[in-house]
CSV table of C-alpha atoms in Angstrom, one decimal:
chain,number,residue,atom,x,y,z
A,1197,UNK,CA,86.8,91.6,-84.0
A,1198,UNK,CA,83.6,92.2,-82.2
A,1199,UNK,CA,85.3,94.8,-80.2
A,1200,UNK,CA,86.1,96.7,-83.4
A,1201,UNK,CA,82.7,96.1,-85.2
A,1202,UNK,CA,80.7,97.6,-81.4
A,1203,UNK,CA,83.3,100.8,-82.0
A,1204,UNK,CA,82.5,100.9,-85.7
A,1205,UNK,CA,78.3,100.7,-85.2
A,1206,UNK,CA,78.7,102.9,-81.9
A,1207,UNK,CA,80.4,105.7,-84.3
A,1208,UNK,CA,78.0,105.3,-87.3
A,1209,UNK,CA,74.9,105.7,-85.1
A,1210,UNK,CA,76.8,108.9,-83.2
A,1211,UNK,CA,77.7,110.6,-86.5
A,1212,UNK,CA,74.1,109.8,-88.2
A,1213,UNK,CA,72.6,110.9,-85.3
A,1214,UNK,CA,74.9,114.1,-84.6
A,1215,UNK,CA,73.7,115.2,-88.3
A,1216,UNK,CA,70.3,114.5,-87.9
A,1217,UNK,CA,70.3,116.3,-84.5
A,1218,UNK,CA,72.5,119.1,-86.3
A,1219,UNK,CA,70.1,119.1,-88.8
A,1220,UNK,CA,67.4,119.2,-86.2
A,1221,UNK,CA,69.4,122.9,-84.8
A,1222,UNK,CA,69.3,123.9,-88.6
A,1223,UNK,CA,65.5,123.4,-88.6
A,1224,UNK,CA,65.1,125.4,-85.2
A,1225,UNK,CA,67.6,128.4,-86.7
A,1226,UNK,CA,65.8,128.7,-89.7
A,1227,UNK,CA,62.6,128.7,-87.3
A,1228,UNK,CA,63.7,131.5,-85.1
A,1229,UNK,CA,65.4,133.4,-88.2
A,1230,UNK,CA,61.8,133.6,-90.0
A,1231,UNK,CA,59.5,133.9,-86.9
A,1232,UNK,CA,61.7,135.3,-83.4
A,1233,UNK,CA,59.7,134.8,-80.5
A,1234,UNK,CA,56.2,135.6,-82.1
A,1235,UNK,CA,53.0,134.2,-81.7
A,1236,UNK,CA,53.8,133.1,-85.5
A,1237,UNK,CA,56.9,131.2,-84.1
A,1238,UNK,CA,54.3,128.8,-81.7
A,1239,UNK,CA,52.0,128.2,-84.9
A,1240,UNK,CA,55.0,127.1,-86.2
A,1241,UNK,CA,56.3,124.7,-83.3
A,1242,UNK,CA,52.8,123.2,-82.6
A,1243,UNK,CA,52.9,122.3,-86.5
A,1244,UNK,CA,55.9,120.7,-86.5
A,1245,UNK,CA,55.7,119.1,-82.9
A,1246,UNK,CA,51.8,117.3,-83.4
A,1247,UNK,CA,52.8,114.9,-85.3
A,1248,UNK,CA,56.3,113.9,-83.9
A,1249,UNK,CA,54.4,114.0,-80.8
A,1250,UNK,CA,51.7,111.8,-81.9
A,1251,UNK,CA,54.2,109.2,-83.6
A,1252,UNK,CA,56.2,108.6,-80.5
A,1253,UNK,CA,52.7,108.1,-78.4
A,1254,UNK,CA,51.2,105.7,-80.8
A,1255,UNK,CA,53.6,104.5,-82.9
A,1256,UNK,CA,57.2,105.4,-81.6
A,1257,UNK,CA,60.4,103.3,-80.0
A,1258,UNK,CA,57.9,100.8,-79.1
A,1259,UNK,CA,58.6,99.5,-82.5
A,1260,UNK,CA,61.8,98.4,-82.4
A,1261,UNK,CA,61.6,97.9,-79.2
A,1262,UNK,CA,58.7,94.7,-79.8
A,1263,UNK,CA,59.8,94.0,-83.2
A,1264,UNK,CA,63.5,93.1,-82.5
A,1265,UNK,CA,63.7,90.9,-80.0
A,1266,UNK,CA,60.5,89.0,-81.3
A,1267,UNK,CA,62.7,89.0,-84.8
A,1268,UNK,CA,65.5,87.2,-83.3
A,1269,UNK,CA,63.2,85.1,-81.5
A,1270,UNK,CA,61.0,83.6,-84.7
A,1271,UNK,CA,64.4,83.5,-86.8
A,1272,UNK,CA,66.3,81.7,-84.1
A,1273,UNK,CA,63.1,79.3,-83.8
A,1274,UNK,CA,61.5,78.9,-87.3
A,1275,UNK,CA,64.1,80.2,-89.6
A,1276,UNK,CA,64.7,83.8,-91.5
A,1277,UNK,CA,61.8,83.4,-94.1
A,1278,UNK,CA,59.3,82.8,-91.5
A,1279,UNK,CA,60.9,86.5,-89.5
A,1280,UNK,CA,60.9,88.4,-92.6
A,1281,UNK,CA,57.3,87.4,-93.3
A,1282,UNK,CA,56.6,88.5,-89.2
A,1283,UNK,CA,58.0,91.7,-90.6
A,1284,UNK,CA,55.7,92.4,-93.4
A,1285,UNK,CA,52.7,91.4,-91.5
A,1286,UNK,CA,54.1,94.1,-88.9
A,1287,UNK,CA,54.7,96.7,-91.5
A,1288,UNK,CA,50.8,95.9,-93.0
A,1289,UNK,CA,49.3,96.0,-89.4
A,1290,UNK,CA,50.8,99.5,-88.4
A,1291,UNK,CA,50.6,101.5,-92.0
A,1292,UNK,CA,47.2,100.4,-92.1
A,1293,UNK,CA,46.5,101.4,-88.1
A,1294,UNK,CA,48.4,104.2,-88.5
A,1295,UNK,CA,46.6,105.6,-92.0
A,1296,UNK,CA,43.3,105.4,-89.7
A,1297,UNK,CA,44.5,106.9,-86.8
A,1298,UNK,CA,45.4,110.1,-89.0
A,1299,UNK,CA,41.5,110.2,-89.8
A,1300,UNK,CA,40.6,109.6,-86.2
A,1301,UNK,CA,43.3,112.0,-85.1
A,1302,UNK,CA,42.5,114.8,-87.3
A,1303,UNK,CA,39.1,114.8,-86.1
A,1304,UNK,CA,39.7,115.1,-82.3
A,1305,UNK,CA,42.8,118.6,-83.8
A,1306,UNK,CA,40.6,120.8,-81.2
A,1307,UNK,CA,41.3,118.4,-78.8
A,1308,UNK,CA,45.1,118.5,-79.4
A,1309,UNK,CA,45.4,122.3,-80.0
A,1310,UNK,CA,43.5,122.4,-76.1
A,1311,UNK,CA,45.6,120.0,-75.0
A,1312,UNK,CA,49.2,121.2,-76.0
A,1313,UNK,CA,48.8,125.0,-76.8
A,1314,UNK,CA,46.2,125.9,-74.1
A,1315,UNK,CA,47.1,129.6,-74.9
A,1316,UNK,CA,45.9,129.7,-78.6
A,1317,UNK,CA,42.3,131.8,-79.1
A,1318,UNK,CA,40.8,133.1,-81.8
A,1319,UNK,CA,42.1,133.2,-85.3
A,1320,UNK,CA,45.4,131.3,-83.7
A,1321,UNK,CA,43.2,128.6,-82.4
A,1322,UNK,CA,41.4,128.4,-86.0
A,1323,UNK,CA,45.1,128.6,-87.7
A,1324,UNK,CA,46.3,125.5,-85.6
A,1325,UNK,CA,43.8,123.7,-86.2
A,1326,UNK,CA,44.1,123.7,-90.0
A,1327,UNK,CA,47.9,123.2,-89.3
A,1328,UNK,CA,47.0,120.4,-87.1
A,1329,UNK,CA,44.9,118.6,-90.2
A,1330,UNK,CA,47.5,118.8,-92.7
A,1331,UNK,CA,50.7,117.8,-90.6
A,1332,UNK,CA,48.6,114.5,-89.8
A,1333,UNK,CA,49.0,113.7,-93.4
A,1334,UNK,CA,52.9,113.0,-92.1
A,1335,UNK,CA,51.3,110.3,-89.3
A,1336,UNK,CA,50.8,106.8,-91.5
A,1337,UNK,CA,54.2,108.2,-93.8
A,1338,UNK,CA,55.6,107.8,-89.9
A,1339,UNK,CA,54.1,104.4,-89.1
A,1340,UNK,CA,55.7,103.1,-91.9
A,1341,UNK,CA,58.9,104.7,-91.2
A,1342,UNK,CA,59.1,103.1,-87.9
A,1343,UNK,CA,58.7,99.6,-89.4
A,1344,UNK,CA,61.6,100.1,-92.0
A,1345,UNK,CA,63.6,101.6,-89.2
A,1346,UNK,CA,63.3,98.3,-87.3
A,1347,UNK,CA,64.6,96.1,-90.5
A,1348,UNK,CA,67.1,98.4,-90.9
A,1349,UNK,CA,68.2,97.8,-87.2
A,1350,UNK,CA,67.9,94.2,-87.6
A,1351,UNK,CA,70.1,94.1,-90.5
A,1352,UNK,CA,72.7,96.5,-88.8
A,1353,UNK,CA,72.4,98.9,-92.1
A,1354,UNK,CA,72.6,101.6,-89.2
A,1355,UNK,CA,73.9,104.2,-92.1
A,1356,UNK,CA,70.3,104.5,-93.2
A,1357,UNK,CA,68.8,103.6,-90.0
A,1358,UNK,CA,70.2,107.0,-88.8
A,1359,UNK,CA,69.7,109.3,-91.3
A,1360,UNK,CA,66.0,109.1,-91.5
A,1361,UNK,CA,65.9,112.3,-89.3
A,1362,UNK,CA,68.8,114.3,-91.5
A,1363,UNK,CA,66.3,113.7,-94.4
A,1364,UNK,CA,63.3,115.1,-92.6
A,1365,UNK,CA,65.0,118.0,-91.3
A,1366,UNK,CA,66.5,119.3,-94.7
A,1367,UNK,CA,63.5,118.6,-96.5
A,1368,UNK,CA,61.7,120.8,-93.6
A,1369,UNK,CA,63.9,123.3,-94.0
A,1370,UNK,CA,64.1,123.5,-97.5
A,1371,UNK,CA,60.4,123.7,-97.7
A,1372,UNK,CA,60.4,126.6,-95.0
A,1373,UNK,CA,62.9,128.7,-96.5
A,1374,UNK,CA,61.7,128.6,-99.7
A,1375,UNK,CA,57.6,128.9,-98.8
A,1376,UNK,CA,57.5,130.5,-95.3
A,1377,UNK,CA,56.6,134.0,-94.1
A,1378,UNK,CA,57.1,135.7,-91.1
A,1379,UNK,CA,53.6,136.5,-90.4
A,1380,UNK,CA,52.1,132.7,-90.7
A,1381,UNK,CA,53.2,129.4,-89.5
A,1382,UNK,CA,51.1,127.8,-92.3
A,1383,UNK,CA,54.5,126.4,-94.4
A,1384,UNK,CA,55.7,124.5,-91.4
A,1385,UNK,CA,52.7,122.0,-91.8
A,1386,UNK,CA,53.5,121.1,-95.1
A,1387,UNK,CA,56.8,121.3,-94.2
A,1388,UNK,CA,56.4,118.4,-92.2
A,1389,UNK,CA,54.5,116.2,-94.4
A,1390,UNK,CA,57.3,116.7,-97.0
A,1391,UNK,CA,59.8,115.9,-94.6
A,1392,UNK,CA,58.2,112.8,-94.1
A,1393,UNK,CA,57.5,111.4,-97.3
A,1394,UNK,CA,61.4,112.0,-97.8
A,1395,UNK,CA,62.6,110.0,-94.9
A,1396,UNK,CA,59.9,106.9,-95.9
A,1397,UNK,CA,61.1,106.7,-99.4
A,1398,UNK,CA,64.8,106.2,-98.3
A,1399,UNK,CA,64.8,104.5,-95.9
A,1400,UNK,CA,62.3,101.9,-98.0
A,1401,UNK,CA,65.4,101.7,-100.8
A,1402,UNK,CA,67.0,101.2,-98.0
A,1403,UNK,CA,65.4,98.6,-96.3
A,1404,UNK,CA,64.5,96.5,-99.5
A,1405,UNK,CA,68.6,96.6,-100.6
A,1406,UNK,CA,70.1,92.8,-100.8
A,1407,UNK,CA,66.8,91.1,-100.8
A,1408,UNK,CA,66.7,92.3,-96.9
A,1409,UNK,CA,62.7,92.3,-97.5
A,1410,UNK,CA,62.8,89.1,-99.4
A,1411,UNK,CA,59.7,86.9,-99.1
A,1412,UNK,CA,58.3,89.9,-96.2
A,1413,UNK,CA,54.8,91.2,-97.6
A,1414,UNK,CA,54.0,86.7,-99.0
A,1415,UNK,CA,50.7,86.3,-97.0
A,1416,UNK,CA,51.1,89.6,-95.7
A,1417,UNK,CA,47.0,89.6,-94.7
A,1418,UNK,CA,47.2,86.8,-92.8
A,1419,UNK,CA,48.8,87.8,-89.7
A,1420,UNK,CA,49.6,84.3,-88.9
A,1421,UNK,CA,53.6,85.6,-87.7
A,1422,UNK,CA,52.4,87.8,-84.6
A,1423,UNK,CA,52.3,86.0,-81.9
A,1424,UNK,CA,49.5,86.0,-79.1
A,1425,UNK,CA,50.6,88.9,-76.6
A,1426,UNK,CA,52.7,90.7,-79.0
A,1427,UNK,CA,50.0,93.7,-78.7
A,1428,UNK,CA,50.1,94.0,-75.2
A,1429,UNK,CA,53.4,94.3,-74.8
A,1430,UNK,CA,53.9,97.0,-77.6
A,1431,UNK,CA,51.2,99.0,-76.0
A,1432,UNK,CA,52.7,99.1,-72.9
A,1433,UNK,CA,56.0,99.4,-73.7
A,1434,UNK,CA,54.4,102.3,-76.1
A,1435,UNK,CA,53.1,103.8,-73.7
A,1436,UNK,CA,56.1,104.1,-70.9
A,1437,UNK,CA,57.8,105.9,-73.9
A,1438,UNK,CA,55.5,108.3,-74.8
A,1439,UNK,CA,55.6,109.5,-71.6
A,1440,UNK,CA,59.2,110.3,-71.9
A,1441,UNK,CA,57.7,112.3,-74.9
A,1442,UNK,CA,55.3,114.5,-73.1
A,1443,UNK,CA,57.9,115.7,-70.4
A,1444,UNK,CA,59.0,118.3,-72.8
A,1445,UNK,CA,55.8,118.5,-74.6
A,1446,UNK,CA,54.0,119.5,-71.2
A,1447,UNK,CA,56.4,122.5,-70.6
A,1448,UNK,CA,55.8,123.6,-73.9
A,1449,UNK,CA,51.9,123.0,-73.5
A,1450,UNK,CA,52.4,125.5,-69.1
A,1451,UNK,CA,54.5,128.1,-71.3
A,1452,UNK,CA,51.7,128.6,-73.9
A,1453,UNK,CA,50.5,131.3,-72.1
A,1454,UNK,CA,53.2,133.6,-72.5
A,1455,UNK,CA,53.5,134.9,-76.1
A,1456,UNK,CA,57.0,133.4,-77.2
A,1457,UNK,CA,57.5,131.4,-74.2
A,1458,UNK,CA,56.7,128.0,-75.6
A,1459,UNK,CA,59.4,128.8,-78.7
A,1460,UNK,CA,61.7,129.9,-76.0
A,1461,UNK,CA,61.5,126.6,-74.0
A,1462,UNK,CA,61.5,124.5,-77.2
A,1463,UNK,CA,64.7,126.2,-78.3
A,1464,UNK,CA,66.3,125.8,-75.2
A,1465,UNK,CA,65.2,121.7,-75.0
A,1466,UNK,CA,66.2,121.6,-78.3
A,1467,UNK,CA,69.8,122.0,-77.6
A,1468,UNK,CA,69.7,118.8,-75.0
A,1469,UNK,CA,68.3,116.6,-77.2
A,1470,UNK,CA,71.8,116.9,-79.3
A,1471,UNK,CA,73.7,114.6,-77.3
A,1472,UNK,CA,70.1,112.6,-75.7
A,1473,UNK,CA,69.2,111.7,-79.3
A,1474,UNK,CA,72.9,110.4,-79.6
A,1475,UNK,CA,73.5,108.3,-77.2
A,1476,UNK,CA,69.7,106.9,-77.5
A,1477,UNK,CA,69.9,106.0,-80.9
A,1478,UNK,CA,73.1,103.9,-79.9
A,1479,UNK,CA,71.0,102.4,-77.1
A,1480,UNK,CA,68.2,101.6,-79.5
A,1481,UNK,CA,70.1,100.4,-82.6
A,1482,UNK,CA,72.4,98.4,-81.0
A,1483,UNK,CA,72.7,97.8,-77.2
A,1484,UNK,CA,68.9,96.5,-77.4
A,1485,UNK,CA,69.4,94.1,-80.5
A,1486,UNK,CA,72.9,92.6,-78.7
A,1487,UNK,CA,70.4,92.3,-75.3
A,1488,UNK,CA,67.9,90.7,-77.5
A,1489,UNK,CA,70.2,87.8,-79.2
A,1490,UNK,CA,71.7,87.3,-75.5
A,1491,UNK,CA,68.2,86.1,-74.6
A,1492,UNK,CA,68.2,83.6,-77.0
A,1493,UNK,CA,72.1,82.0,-76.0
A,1494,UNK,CA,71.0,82.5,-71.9
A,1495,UNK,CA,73.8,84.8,-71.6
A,1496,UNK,CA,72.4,86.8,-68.4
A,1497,UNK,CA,76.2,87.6,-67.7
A,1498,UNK,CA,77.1,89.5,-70.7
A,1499,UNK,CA,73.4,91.3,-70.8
A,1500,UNK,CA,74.1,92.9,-67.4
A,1501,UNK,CA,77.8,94.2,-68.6
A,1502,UNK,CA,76.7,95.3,-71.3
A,1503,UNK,CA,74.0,97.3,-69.4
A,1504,UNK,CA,76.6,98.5,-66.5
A,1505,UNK,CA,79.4,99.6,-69.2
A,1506,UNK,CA,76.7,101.4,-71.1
A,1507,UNK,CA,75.4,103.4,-68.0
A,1508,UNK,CA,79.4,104.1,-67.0
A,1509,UNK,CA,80.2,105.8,-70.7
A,1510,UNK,CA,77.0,107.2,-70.8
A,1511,UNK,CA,78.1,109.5,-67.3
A,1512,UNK,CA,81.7,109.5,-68.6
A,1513,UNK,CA,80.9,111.2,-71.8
A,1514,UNK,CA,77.8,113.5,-70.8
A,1515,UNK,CA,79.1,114.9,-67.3
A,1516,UNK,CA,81.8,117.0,-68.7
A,1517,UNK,CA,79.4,118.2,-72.0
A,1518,UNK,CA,77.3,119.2,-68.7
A,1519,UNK,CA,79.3,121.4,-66.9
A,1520,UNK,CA,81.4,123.0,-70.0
A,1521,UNK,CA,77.8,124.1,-71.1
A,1522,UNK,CA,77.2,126.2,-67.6
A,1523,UNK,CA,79.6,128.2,-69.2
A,1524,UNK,CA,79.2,128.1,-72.7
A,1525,UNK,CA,75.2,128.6,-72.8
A,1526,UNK,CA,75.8,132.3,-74.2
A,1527,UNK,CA,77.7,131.7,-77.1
A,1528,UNK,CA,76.5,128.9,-77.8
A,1529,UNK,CA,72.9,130.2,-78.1
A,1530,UNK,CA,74.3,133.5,-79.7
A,1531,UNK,CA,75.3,131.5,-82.5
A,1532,UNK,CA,73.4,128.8,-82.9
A,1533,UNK,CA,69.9,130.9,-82.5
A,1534,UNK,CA,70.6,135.0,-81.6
A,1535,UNK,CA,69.9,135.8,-85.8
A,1536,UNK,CA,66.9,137.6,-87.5
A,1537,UNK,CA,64.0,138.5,-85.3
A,1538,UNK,CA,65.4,136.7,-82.2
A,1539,UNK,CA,67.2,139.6,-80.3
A,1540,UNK,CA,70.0,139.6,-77.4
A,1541,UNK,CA,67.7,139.6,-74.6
A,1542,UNK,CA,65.7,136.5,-76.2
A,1543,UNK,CA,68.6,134.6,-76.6
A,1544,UNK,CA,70.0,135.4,-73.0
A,1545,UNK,CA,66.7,134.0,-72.1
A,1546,UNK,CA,67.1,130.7,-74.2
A,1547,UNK,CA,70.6,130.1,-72.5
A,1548,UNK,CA,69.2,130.5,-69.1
A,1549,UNK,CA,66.7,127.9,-69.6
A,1550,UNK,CA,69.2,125.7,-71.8
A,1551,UNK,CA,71.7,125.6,-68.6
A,1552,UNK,CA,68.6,124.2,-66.6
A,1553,UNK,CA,67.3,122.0,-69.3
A,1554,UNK,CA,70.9,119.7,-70.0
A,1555,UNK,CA,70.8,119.0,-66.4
A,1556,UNK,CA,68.4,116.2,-67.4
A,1557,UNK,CA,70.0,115.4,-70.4
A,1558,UNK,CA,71.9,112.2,-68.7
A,1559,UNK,CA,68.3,111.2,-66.5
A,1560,UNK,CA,66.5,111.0,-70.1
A,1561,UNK,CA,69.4,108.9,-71.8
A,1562,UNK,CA,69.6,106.2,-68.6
A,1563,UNK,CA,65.9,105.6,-68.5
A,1564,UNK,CA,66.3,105.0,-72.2
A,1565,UNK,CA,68.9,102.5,-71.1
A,1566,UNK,CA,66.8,101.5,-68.5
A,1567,UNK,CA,63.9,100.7,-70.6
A,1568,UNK,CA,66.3,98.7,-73.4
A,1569,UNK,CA,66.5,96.2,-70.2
A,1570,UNK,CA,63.5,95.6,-69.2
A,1571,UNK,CA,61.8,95.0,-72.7
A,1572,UNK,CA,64.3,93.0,-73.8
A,1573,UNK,CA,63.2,90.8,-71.0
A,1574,UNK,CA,59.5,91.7,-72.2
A,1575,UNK,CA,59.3,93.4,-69.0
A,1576,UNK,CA,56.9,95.9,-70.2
A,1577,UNK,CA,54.7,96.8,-67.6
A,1578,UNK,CA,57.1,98.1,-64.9
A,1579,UNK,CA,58.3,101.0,-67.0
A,1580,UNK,CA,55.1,101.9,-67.9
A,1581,UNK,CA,53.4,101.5,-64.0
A,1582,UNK,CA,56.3,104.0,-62.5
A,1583,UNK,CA,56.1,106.6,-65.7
A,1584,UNK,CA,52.3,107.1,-65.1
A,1585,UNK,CA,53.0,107.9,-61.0
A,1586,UNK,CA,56.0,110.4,-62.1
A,1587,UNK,CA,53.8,112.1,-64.7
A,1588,UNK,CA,50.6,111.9,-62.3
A,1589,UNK,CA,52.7,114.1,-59.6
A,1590,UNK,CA,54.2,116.2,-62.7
A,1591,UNK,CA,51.3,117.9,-63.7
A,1592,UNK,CA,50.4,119.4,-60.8
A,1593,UNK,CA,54.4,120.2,-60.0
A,1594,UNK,CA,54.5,121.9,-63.2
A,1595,UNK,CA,51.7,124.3,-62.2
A,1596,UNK,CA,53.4,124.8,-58.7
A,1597,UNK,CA,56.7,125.9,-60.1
A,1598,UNK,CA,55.4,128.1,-63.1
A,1599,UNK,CA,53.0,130.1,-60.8
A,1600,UNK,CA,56.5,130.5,-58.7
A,1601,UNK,CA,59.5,130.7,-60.9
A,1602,UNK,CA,57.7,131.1,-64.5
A,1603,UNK,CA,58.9,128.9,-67.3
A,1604,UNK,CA,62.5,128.6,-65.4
A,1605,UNK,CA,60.5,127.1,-63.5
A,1606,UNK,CA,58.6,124.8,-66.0
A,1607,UNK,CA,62.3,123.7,-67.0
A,1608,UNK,CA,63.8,122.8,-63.7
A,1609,UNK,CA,60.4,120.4,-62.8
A,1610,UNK,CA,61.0,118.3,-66.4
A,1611,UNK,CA,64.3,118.0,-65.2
A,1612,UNK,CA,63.2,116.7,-61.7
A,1613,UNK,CA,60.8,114.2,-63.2
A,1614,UNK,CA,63.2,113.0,-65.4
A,1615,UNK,CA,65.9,112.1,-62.7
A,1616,UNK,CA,63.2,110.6,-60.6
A,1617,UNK,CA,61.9,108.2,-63.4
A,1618,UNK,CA,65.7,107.4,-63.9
A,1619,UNK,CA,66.1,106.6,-60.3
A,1620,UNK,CA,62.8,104.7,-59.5
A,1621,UNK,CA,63.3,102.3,-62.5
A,1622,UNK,CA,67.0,102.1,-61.6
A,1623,UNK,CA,66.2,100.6,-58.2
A,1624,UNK,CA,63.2,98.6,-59.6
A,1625,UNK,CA,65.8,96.8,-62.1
A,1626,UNK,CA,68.3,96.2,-59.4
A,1627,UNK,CA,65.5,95.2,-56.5
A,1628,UNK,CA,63.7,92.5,-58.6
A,1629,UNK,CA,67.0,91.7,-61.2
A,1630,UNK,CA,64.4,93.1,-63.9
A,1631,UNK,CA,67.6,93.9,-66.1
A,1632,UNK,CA,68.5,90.4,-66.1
A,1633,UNK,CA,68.3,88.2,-69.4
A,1634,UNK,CA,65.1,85.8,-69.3
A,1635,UNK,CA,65.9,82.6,-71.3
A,1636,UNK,CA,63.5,80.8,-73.8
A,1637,UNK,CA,62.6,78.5,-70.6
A,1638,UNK,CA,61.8,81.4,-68.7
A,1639,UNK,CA,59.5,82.4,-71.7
A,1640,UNK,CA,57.8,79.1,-71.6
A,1641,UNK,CA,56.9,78.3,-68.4
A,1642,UNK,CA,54.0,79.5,-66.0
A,1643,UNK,CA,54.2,82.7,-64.3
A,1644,UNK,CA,54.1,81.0,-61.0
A,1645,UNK,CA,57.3,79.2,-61.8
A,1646,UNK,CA,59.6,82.3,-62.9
A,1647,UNK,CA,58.2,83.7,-59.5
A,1648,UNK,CA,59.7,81.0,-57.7
């Protein structure tokens, strides 16, 4: 029977996800139909990238990834009513953080426009910055999003827990096709802020179906449910992930300087993060909650099968995807993106860097895996220590292979960081056990003592 239920909540993730990743190559098609490979088409990306990209630094998988396991933890301990009220105190704490950080963020939009479209000057620099100001408005809709996601999660309503992005997508693109012009990437920010209020109001119905919220927002402004160290390990844990993040978002930001470049790269990512966004939802939404309720039985055993089966489906389903697409790219890039203003050498162009790109489809999706391990154990701090050295040496490796190779170039060194995060946290975990289960005595006693 629990065979059967893992099948049925491993296909219900994989088909929400495969439409909201679908829906994600709708958005990108409708993109490239309207704008080609014009400086237009970058307004346009930067728009819709800020604030994704600033959610999954400050808000993000860190979310689930601290809220779960501290869920099961307080309900196991103190009962459901006392978790349920630690989630409405969450949800208060990070809307409200979030809605201030928009402020903060929108402020510092010359800073971000530097920072991720070095390329932009003159009246494109002044255009993304006003783009920048109004896709913020999406941030707090985000931060609240992330919260219901997590309940969702914890309730196994993983219908609704994956079609959050299906919502924001069609919104998007309803929004673009109906508004946009070819000449100005202006729609795309509002786009964005329409496709989030969408996704929030769902998933809230959602979330608040069969008294799942029940007794959650009773002394919401008393914070007396998050526990001492509970922000410390979501920053870090934050943290490791957004740096998954700005892999991508740092090609984008080298190929800036090349008119159409940065679309062409994002295009080409785009079409890995299919089957990444797949098989990480399932790691997410329900490898990491079964981890997390291990912890509580002491079941170290079960964890670290779970964890090994995981990693050997994972290869077993994404190797083959990989090499079909070596020879597939054309086509597949001819019809998913070769419409509108986006001609036949464009698209050849997209394929060539899409070959390069899936190459680090199955490094992103094992880290993911990776990282599901280690917080579950509230291991936070090693994922995060090894992502900062592999992005410290990316940088200046980007620069290296685009003054060399060009943005092919910029491709091939995400997908070498990638692998080598996969492989350094992969021998960390197996070097110092990281990946095993920590019981509740483990949790309790002094730091010298789980040393010994």
């Amino acid at each position: 029977m629990r065979s059967r239920a893992l099948i049925i909540g491993v296909l219900t993730v994989a088909g929400g996800m495969l439409l909201g990743r679908a829906s994600g190559l709708l958005r990108e098609m409708v993109l490239a139909r309207v704008y080609g490979l014009t400086r237009a088409a970058d307004l346009a990306m930067f728009a819709m990238t800020l604030p994704d990209l600033l959610t999954s630094l400050l808000i993000g998988g860190a979310v689930s990834a601290v809220l779960v396991p501290e869920y099961h933890r307080q309900a196991s301990r103190d009962g459901e009513p006392a978790a349920r009220r630690f989630l409405g105190q969450s949800f208060t704490m990070i809307t409200g953080l979030g809605s201030i950080l928009a402020v903060i963020l929108a402020g510092l939009a010359p800073l971000w426009v530097e920072l991720m479209a070095p390329g932009f000057d003159g009246a494109d620099h002044l255009a993304a910055l006003q783009m920048a100001r109004v896709a913020l408005l999406a941030f707090p809709l985000s931060a609240a999003t992330a919260v219901l996601s997590a309940v969702l999660q914890i309730h196994q309503r993983l219908t609704f827990a994956t079609l959050g992005t299906l919502a924001f997508n069609l919104t998007a693109v309803l929004v673009i096709g109906l508004f946009a012009s070819g000449h100005t990437g202006r729609t795309a920010a509002w786009a964005v802020v329409a496709g989030a209020l969408a996704r929030v109001v769902m998933q809230g119905i959602a979330a608040a179906r069969d008294g799942g919220l029940n007794g959650a927002f009773s002394r919401i402004l008393r914070f007396d449910r998050l526990p001492p160290g509970i922000g410390q390990r979501y920053v870090q844990a934050l943290a490791a992930i957004g740096l998954l993040v700005l892999l991508p978002v740092t090609a984008r930001a080298f190929a800036s300087h090349q008119p159409g470049a940065a679309a062409a790269v994002s295009y080409a990512l785009k079409l890995g993060e299919l089957p990444a966004g797949i098989c990480t939802a399932v790691i997410s939404m329900i490898v990491l909650p079964r981890i997390s309720r291990a912890i509580q039985s002491g079941d170290s055993h079960g964890a670290r099968t779970m964890i090994r089966t995981s990693a050997q489906l994972i290869l077993l389903g994404l190797v083959p995807v990989i090499i079909a697409f070596q020879w597939l790219a054309d086509p597949v890039v001819g019809l998913i993106f070769r419409h509108g203003r986006l001609d036949h050498d464009a698209a050849r162009l997209v394929a060539d860097l899409a070959r390069v790109s899936i190459l680090g489809v199955p490094a992103a999706v094992l880290t993911s895996l990776a990282m599901a391990g280690f917080h579950a154990r509230q291991n936070t701090s090693t994922p995060l220590r090894w992502g900062l050295a592999v992005f410290a040496l990316l940088v200046p490796g980007m620069w290296l292979a685009e003054r060399e190779w060009g943005i092919h170039g910029v491709v091939a060194a995400t997908v070498v960081a990638a692998w080598a995060y996969t492989l350094i946290l992969t021998v960390r975990g197996l070097s110092n056990d990281a990946m095993a289960v920590a019981t509740p005595a483990d949790e309790d006693s002094p730091p010298s003592a789980r040393a010994a």
